[in-house]
PDB file of C-alpha atoms in Angstrom:
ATOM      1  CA  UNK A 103     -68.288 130.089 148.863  1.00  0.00           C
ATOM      2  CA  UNK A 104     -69.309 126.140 149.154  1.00  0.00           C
ATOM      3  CA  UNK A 105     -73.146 125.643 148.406  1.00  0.00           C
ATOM      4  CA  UNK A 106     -74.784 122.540 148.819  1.00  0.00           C
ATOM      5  CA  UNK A 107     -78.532 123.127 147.236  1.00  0.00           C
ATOM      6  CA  UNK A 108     -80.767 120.052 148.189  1.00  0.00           C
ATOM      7  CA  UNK A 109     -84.412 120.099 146.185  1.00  0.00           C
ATOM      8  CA  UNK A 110     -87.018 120.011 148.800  1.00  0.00           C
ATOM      9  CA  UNK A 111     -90.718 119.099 149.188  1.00  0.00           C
ATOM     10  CA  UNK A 112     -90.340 120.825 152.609  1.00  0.00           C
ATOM     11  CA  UNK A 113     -87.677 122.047 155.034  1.00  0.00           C
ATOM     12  CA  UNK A 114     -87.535 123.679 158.916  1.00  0.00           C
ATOM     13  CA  UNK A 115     -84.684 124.985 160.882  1.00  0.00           C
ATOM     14  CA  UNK A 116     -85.292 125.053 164.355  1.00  0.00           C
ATOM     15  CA  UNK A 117     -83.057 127.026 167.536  1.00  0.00           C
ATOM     16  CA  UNK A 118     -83.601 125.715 170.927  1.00  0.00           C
ATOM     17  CA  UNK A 119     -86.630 124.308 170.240  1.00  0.00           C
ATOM     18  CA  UNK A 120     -88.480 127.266 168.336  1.00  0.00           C
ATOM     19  CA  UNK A 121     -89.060 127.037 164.657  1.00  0.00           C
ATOM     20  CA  UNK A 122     -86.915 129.907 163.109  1.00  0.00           C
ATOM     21  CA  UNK A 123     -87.875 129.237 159.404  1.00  0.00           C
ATOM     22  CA  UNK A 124     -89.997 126.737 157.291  1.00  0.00           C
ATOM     23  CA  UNK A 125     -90.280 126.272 153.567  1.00  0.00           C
ATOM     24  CA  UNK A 126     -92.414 124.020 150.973  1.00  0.00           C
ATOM     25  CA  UNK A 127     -90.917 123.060 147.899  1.00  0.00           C
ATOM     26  CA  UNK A 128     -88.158 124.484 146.782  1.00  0.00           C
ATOM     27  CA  UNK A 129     -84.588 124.657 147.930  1.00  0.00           C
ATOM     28  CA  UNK A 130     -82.393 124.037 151.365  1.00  0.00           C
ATOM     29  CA  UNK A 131     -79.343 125.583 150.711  1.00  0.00           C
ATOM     30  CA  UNK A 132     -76.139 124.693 153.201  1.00  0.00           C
ATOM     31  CA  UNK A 133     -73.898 128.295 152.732  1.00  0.00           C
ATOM     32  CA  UNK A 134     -70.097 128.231 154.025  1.00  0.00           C
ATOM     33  CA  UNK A 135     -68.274 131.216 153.322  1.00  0.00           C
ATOM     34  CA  UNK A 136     -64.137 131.218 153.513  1.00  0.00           C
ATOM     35  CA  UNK A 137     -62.377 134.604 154.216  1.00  0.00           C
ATOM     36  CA  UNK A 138     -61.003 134.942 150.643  1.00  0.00           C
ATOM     37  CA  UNK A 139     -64.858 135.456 149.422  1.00  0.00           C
ATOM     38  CA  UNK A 140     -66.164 138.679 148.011  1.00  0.00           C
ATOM     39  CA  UNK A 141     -69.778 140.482 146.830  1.00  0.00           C
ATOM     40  CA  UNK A 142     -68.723 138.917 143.561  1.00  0.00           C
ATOM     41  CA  UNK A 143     -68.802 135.478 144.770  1.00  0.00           C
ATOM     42  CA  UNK A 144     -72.492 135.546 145.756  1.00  0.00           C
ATOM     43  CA  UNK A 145     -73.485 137.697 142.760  1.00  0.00           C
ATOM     44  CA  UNK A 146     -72.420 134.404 140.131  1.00  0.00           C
ATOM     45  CA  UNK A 147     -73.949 132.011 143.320  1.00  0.00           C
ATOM     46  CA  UNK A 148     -77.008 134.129 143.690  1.00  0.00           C
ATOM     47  CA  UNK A 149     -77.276 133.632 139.228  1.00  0.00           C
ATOM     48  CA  UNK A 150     -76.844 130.402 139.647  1.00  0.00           C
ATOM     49  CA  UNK A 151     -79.143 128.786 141.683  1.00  0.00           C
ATOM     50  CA  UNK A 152     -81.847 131.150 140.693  1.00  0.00           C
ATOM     51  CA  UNK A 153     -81.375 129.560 137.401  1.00  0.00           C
ATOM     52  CA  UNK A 154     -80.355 126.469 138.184  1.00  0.00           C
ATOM     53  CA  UNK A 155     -82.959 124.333 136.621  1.00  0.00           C
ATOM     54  CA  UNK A 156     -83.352 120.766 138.319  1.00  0.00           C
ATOM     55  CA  UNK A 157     -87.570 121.071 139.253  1.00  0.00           C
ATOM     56  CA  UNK A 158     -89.605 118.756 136.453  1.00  0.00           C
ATOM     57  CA  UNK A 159     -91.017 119.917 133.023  1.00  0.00           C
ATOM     58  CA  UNK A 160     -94.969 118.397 132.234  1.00  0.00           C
ATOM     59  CA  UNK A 161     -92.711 115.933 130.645  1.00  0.00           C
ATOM     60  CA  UNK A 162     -91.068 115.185 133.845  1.00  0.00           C
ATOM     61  CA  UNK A 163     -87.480 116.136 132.727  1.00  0.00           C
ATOM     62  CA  UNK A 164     -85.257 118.758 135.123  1.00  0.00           C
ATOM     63  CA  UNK A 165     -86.120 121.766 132.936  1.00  0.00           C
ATOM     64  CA  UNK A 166     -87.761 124.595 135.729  1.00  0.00           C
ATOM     65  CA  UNK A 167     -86.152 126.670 137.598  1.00  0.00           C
ATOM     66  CA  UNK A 168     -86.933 127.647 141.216  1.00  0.00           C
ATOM     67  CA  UNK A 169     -88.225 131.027 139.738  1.00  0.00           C
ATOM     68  CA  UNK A 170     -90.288 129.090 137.421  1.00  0.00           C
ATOM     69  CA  UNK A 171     -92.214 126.192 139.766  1.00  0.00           C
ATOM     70  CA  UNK A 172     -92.612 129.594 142.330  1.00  0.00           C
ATOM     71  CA  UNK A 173     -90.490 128.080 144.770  1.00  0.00           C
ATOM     72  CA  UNK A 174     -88.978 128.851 148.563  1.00  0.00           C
ATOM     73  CA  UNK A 175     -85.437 128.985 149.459  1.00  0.00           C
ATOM     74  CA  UNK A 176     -84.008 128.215 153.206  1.00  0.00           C
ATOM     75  CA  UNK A 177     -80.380 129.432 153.663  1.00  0.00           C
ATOM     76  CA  UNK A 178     -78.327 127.551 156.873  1.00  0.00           C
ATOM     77  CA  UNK A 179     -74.926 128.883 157.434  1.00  0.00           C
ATOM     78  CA  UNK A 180     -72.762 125.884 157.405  1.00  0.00           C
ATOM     79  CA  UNK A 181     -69.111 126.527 158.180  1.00  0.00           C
ATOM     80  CA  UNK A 182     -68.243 122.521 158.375  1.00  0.00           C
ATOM     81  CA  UNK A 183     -68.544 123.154 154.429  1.00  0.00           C
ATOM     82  CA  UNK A 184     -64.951 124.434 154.668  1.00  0.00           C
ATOM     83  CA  UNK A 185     -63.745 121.260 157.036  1.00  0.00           C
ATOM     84  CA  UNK A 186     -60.288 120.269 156.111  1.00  0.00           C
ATOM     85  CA  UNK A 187     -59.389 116.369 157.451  1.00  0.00           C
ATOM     86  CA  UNK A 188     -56.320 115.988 155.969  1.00  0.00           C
ATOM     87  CA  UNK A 189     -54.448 115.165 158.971  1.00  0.00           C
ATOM     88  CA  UNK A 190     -55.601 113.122 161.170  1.00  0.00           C
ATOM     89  CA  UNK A 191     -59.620 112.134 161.946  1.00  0.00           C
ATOM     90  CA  UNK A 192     -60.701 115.442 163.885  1.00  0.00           C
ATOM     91  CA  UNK A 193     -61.301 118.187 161.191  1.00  0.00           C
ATOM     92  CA  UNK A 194     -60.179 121.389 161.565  1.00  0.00           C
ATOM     93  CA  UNK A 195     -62.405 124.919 160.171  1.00  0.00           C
ATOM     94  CA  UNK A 196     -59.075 127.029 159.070  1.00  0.00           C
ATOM     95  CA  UNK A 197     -60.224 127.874 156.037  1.00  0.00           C
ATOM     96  CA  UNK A 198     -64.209 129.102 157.418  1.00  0.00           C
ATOM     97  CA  UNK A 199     -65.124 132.946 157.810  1.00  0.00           C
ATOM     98  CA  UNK A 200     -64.544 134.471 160.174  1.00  0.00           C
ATOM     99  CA  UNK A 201     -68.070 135.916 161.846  1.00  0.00           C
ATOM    100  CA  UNK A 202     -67.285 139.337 161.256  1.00  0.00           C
ATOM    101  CA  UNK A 203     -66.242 138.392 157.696  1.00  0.00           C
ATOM    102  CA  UNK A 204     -68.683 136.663 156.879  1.00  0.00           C
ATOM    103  CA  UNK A 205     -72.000 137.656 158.277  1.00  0.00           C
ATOM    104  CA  UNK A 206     -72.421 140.562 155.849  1.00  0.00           C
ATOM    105  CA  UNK A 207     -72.145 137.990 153.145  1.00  0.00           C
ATOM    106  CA  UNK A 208     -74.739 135.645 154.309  1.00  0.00           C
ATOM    107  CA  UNK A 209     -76.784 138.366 154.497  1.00  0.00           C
ATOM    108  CA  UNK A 210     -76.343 139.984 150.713  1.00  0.00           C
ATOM    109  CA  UNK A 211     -76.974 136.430 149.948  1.00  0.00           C
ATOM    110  CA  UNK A 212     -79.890 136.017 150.926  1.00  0.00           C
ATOM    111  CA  UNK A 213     -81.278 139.136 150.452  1.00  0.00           C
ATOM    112  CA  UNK A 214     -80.193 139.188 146.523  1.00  0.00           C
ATOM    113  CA  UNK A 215     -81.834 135.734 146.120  1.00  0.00           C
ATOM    114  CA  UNK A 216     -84.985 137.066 147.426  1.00  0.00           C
ATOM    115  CA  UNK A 217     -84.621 139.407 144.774  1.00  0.00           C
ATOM    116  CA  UNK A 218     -84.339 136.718 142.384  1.00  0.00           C
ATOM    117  CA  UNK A 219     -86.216 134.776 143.286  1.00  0.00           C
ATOM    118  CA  UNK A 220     -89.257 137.115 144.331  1.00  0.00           C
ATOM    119  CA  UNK A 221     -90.328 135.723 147.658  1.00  0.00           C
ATOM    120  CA  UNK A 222     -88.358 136.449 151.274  1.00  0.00           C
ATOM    121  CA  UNK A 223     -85.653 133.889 151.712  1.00  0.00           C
ATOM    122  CA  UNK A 224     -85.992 131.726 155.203  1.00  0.00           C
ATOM    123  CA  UNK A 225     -83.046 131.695 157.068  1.00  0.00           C
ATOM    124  CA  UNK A 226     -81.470 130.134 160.209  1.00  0.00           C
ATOM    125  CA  UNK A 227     -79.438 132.125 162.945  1.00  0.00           C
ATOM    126  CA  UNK A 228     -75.442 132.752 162.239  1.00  0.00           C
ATOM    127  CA  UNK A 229     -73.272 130.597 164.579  1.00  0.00           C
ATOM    128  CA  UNK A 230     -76.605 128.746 166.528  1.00  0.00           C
ATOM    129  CA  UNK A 231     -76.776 124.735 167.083  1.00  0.00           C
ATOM    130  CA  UNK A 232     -79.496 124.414 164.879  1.00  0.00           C
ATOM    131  CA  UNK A 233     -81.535 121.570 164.263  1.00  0.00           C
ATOM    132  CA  UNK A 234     -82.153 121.057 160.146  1.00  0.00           C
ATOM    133  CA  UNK A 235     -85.176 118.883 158.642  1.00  0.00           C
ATOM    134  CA  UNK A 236     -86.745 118.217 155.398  1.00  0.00           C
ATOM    135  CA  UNK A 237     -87.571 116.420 152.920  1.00  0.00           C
ATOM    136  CA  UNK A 238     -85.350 115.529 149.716  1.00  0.00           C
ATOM    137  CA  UNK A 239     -87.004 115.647 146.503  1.00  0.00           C
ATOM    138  CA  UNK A 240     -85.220 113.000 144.283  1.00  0.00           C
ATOM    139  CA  UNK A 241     -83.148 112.943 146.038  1.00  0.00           C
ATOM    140  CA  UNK A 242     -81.359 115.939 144.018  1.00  0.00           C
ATOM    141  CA  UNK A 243     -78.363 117.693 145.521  1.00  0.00           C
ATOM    142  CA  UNK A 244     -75.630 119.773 143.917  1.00  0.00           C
ATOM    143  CA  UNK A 245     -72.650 121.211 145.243  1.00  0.00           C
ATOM    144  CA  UNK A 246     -71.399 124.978 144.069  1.00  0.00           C
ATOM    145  CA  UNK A 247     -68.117 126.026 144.771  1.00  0.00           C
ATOM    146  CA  UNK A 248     -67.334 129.663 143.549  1.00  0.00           C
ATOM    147  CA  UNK A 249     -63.672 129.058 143.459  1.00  0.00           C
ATOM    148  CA  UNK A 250     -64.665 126.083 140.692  1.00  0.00           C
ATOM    149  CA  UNK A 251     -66.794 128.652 137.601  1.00  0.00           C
ATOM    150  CA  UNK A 252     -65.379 126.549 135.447  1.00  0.00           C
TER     151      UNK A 252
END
């Protein structure tokens, strides 16, 4: 699993022209899923952006967790995460999920990091053209790869 967590002030994802989820601060998270990932891959990504701790202290240092500062999470399928452009200039999406592979994922993902995180998890739709705003906080973005613990 590729995760690209972006701090947020605010963030909307919107499917033909209908607001499907909106957050306030907290985090925007960009999900692709690859058919060689398993429960145990969003377990240890579940952990760790729950944890992660990149939200200012009263000193202003990156010391809080999402848990901590009470914040929101928005989860957007992404498959273009897995884009390979090795050859040529047109990538290719080999490597993605396949829907019926990786659906049930996205959803134990965001289900176990409402768990963690104690508040319901905003989504957007599996496989829609959706249309993604908000507003970095930072700017502060981090990319997770679950093939890369180490």
């Amino acid at each position: 699993m590729r995760a690209v967590i972006q701090r947020v002030k605010h963030a909307s994802v919107t499917i033909e022209g209908q607001v499907k989820s909106a957050i306030k601060e907290g985090y925007l998270i960009l999900l692709g899923i690859c058919e060689e990932d398993n429960i145990e891959d969003v377990d240890w990504l579940v952990k760790k952006i729950a944890n992660l701790r990149v939200f200012n202290d009263d000193e202003g240092v990156m010391n809080r967790s999402i848990i901590d500062v009470q914040g929101e999470a928005l989860v957007v399928s992404q498959f273009t995460l897995y884009a390979s452009y090795k050859k040529g200039n047109r990538p290719s999406w080999f490597r993605a999920g396949s829907h019926e592979h990786s659906i049930p994922l996205y959803e134990a993902l965001c289900h176990a990091l409402s768990e963690a995180i104690g508040k319901t998890v905003g989504t957007g739709e599996f496989g829609a053209d959706m249309k993604v705003e908000l507003l970095n906080d930072g700017p502060v973005t981090i990319c997770m790869d679950t093939k890369n613990k180490e």
